Amino acid sequence: MTPTDGKPGRRRGQELENALLDAAWDELNDHGYGAFTIDAVAQRAGTSRAVLYRRWPTRDELAQAAITHAVRTVVRTVPDTGSLRGDLIAMLLDFNETRSQFAAMLSVHLGAFYAETGQTIADLRRSIVREESGPTVQEIYDRAAARGELDPDRLTPRIANLPFDLYRHDIMVTLQPLSEAAVVEIVDDIFLPLVRPRPA
């Protein structure tokens, strides 16, 4: 039913949950986990503590849910430029727009979260990755292998993750998006020589 008094209707279901998680994410970004409380999120979301506690009994569960929700809301695309080099450069530069804030959050704002829960950045990242869906970099590698640009036998799991691990490392150290020159260096000088087919 549409309200007749000009005020927004009561939020329910997924709409309410999204609003709560958006508020929690904003609270983490503004104040970090050290000052993160259920009360503060409830006030920001314009709701009661009980509404939050019914869904997330502890603040660490709420924080982790908020981070996962924020990742899910980012529209993920896998570039198809026609070359492995072009695809990886395009994807890493896109991460500057979509992922650099997450990297800063994981390294700067969540120190108290790791101390309180015993988790590490790697643990949190793995739990987020498990929740992600949609296109993945494996599509880029599969296309490149079909074009003969990489040797699948040389693409070990560690090497497959290497461009993104290097990207995340720089972001977490500098708290700044990577320059295009740094992205090109990761792809051209470090990654591609490791996966190109060896001469017969």
Short mmCIF file of C-alpha atoms in Angstrom, two decimals:
data_model
loop_
_atom_site.label_atom_id
_atom_site.label_comp_id
_atom_site.label_asym_id
_atom_site.label_seq_id
_atom_site.Cartn_x
_atom_site.Cartn_y
_atom_site.Cartn_z
CA MET A 1 0.00 0.00 0.00
CA THR A 2 1.32 3.45 -0.90
CA PRO A 3 1.33 5.88 2.04
CA THR A 4 -0.87 8.93 1.65
CA ASP A 5 0.92 11.24 4.07
CA GLY A 6 3.98 11.76 1.86
CA LYS A 7 6.26 9.80 4.18
CA PRO A 8 8.17 6.76 2.96
CA GLY A 9 6.66 3.38 3.78
CA ARG A 10 8.12 1.08 6.38
CA ARG A 11 11.12 -0.84 5.07
CA ARG A 12 10.86 -4.59 5.12
CA GLY A 13 12.68 -7.67 3.94
CA GLN A 14 15.62 -7.21 1.60
CA GLU A 15 15.08 -3.45 1.36
CA LEU A 16 15.49 -3.13 5.13
CA GLU A 17 18.49 -5.45 5.23
CA ASN A 18 20.23 -3.52 2.44
CA ALA A 19 19.63 -0.24 4.27
CA LEU A 20 21.07 -1.67 7.49
CA LEU A 21 24.16 -3.02 5.74
CA ASP A 22 24.67 0.25 3.85
CA ALA A 23 24.56 2.09 7.16
CA ALA A 24 27.03 -0.36 8.72
CA TRP A 25 29.42 0.02 5.77
CA ASP A 26 29.26 3.81 6.02
CA GLU A 27 29.90 3.62 9.75
CA LEU A 28 32.97 1.43 9.19
CA ASN A 29 34.33 3.81 6.58
CA ASP A 30 33.74 6.90 8.68
CA HIS A 31 34.94 5.66 12.07
CA GLY A 32 36.66 2.28 11.67
CA TYR A 33 35.92 -0.89 13.57
CA GLY A 34 37.34 0.43 16.84
CA ALA A 35 34.39 2.81 17.19
CA PHE A 36 31.91 0.53 15.41
CA THR A 37 28.81 -0.19 17.53
CA ILE A 38 25.35 -1.60 16.99
CA ASP A 39 23.94 1.60 18.50
CA ALA A 40 25.76 3.81 16.00
CA VAL A 41 24.58 1.73 13.05
CA ALA A 42 21.02 1.70 14.33
CA GLN A 43 21.06 5.48 14.70
CA ARG A 44 22.50 5.94 11.21
CA ALA A 45 19.94 3.56 9.72
CA GLY A 46 17.03 5.15 11.60
CA THR A 47 16.02 1.94 13.31
CA SER A 48 16.31 0.16 16.65
CA ARG A 49 19.08 -1.97 18.07
CA ALA A 50 16.68 -4.91 18.26
CA VAL A 51 16.22 -4.89 14.49
CA LEU A 52 19.97 -5.29 14.03
CA TYR A 53 20.48 -7.82 16.82
CA ARG A 54 17.84 -10.13 15.32
CA ARG A 55 19.99 -10.42 12.19
CA TRP A 56 23.54 -10.01 13.51
CA PRO A 57 23.95 -10.82 17.22
CA THR A 58 27.49 -9.40 17.42
CA ARG A 59 29.20 -6.39 15.96
CA ASP A 60 31.84 -8.49 14.20
CA GLU A 61 29.10 -10.45 12.38
CA LEU A 62 27.50 -7.17 11.33
CA ALA A 63 30.82 -5.75 10.15
CA GLN A 64 31.62 -8.82 8.08
CA ALA A 65 28.12 -8.84 6.58
CA ALA A 66 28.48 -5.15 5.70
CA ILE A 67 31.79 -5.70 3.92
CA THR A 68 30.42 -8.67 1.97
CA HIS A 69 27.34 -6.65 1.03
CA ALA A 70 29.48 -3.76 -0.20
CA VAL A 71 31.49 -6.13 -2.40
CA ARG A 72 28.32 -7.66 -3.83
CA THR A 73 26.91 -4.28 -4.83
CA VAL A 74 29.87 -3.54 -7.11
CA VAL A 75 29.04 -4.39 -10.71
CA ARG A 76 31.75 -6.78 -11.88
CA THR A 77 32.71 -6.96 -15.52
CA VAL A 78 35.37 -8.99 -17.25
CA PRO A 79 36.97 -7.04 -20.11
CA ASP A 80 37.36 -8.65 -23.51
CA THR A 81 39.90 -6.55 -25.40
CA GLY A 82 41.12 -9.39 -27.59
CA SER A 83 44.40 -9.94 -25.76
CA LEU A 84 45.51 -11.25 -22.37
CA ARG A 85 47.63 -8.15 -21.81
CA GLY A 86 44.79 -5.78 -22.63
CA ASP A 87 42.29 -7.67 -20.51
CA LEU A 88 44.48 -7.72 -17.40
CA ILE A 89 45.45 -4.06 -17.68
CA ALA A 90 41.80 -3.08 -18.13
CA MET A 91 40.71 -5.19 -15.16
CA LEU A 92 43.36 -3.83 -12.82
CA LEU A 93 42.63 -0.24 -13.81
CA ASP A 94 38.93 -0.91 -13.20
CA PHE A 95 39.87 -2.12 -9.72
CA ASN A 96 41.08 1.42 -9.02
CA GLU A 97 37.45 2.50 -9.29
CA THR A 98 35.79 -0.50 -7.66
CA ARG A 99 38.19 -2.13 -5.20
CA SER A 100 40.77 0.33 -3.86
CA GLN A 101 38.37 1.45 -1.11
CA PHE A 102 37.90 -2.15 -0.01
CA ALA A 103 41.65 -2.69 0.18
CA ALA A 104 42.07 0.40 2.34
CA MET A 105 39.22 -0.75 4.56
CA LEU A 106 40.77 -4.20 5.06
CA SER A 107 44.15 -2.82 6.02
CA VAL A 108 43.42 0.42 7.89
CA HIS A 109 39.98 0.40 9.46
CA LEU A 110 39.74 -3.18 10.69
CA GLY A 111 42.72 -3.56 13.03
CA ALA A 112 40.45 -3.96 16.05
CA PHE A 113 38.32 -6.47 14.11
CA TYR A 114 41.32 -8.77 13.58
CA ALA A 115 42.38 -8.43 17.21
CA GLU A 116 38.86 -9.16 18.48
CA THR A 117 38.02 -12.09 16.21
CA GLY A 118 41.43 -13.66 15.64
CA GLN A 119 40.87 -13.47 11.89
CA THR A 120 43.44 -12.17 9.42
CA ILE A 121 43.08 -10.12 6.25
CA ALA A 122 43.45 -13.36 4.30
CA ASP A 123 40.66 -15.04 6.30
CA LEU A 124 38.28 -12.15 5.72
CA ARG A 125 39.15 -11.98 2.05
CA ARG A 126 38.49 -15.71 1.61
CA SER A 127 35.08 -15.42 3.24
CA ILE A 128 34.19 -12.52 0.94
CA VAL A 129 35.41 -14.33 -2.18
CA ARG A 130 33.23 -17.33 -1.29
CA GLU A 131 30.20 -15.05 -1.36
CA GLU A 132 31.04 -13.37 -4.66
CA SER A 133 29.34 -14.44 -7.85
CA GLY A 134 29.49 -13.43 -11.48
CA PRO A 135 32.33 -13.25 -14.00
CA THR A 136 35.84 -14.07 -12.88
CA VAL A 137 39.37 -13.64 -14.17
CA GLN A 138 39.37 -17.32 -15.12
CA GLU A 139 37.39 -16.30 -18.20
CA ILE A 140 40.30 -14.09 -19.26
CA TYR A 141 42.77 -16.93 -18.77
CA ASP A 142 40.57 -19.42 -20.65
CA ARG A 143 40.28 -17.09 -23.64
CA ALA A 144 44.02 -16.41 -23.60
CA ALA A 145 44.79 -20.12 -23.52
CA ALA A 146 42.46 -20.70 -26.48
CA ARG A 147 44.31 -17.97 -28.42
CA GLY A 148 47.66 -19.52 -27.54
CA GLU A 149 48.77 -16.53 -25.44
CA LEU A 150 49.47 -18.51 -22.29
CA ASP A 151 50.50 -22.02 -21.37
CA PRO A 152 47.89 -23.48 -18.97
CA ASP A 153 50.57 -25.74 -17.47
CA ARG A 154 52.52 -22.65 -16.35
CA LEU A 155 49.44 -20.98 -14.86
CA THR A 156 49.63 -22.34 -11.32
CA PRO A 157 47.12 -21.02 -8.76
CA ARG A 158 49.79 -18.77 -7.22
CA ILE A 159 50.79 -17.31 -10.59
CA ALA A 160 47.15 -16.88 -11.59
CA ASN A 161 46.62 -14.73 -8.48
CA LEU A 162 49.92 -12.88 -8.81
CA PRO A 163 48.75 -9.72 -10.66
CA PHE A 164 45.96 -9.21 -8.14
CA ASP A 165 48.09 -10.02 -5.10
CA LEU A 166 50.66 -7.43 -6.23
CA TYR A 167 47.89 -4.91 -6.85
CA ARG A 168 46.40 -5.46 -3.39
CA HIS A 169 49.81 -5.22 -1.75
CA ASP A 170 50.51 -1.82 -3.29
CA ILE A 171 47.05 -0.52 -2.42
CA MET A 172 47.35 -1.63 1.20
CA VAL A 173 50.80 -0.09 1.55
CA THR A 174 50.12 3.23 -0.17
CA LEU A 175 46.33 3.54 0.36
CA GLN A 176 46.25 5.01 -3.15
CA PRO A 177 45.02 3.64 -6.49
CA LEU A 178 47.81 2.28 -8.67
CA SER A 179 49.09 4.38 -11.55
CA GLU A 180 48.65 3.06 -15.06
CA ALA A 181 52.44 2.71 -15.31
CA ALA A 182 52.49 0.48 -12.21
CA VAL A 183 49.68 -1.68 -13.61
CA VAL A 184 51.50 -2.06 -16.95
CA GLU A 185 54.68 -3.02 -15.09
CA ILE A 186 52.86 -5.75 -13.15
CA VAL A 187 51.39 -7.20 -16.33
CA ASP A 188 54.29 -6.77 -18.78
CA ASP A 189 57.38 -7.24 -16.63
CA ILE A 190 56.19 -9.69 -13.98
CA PHE A 191 53.15 -11.71 -15.03
CA LEU A 192 53.30 -12.28 -18.78
CA PRO A 193 56.85 -13.69 -18.84
CA LEU A 194 55.72 -16.35 -16.36
CA VAL A 195 52.82 -17.66 -18.44
CA ARG A 196 53.80 -17.23 -22.09
CA PRO A 197 54.27 -20.53 -23.96
CA ARG A 198 57.91 -21.53 -24.12
CA PRO A 199 59.48 -21.71 -27.60
CA ALA A 200 59.27 -25.17 -29.09
#
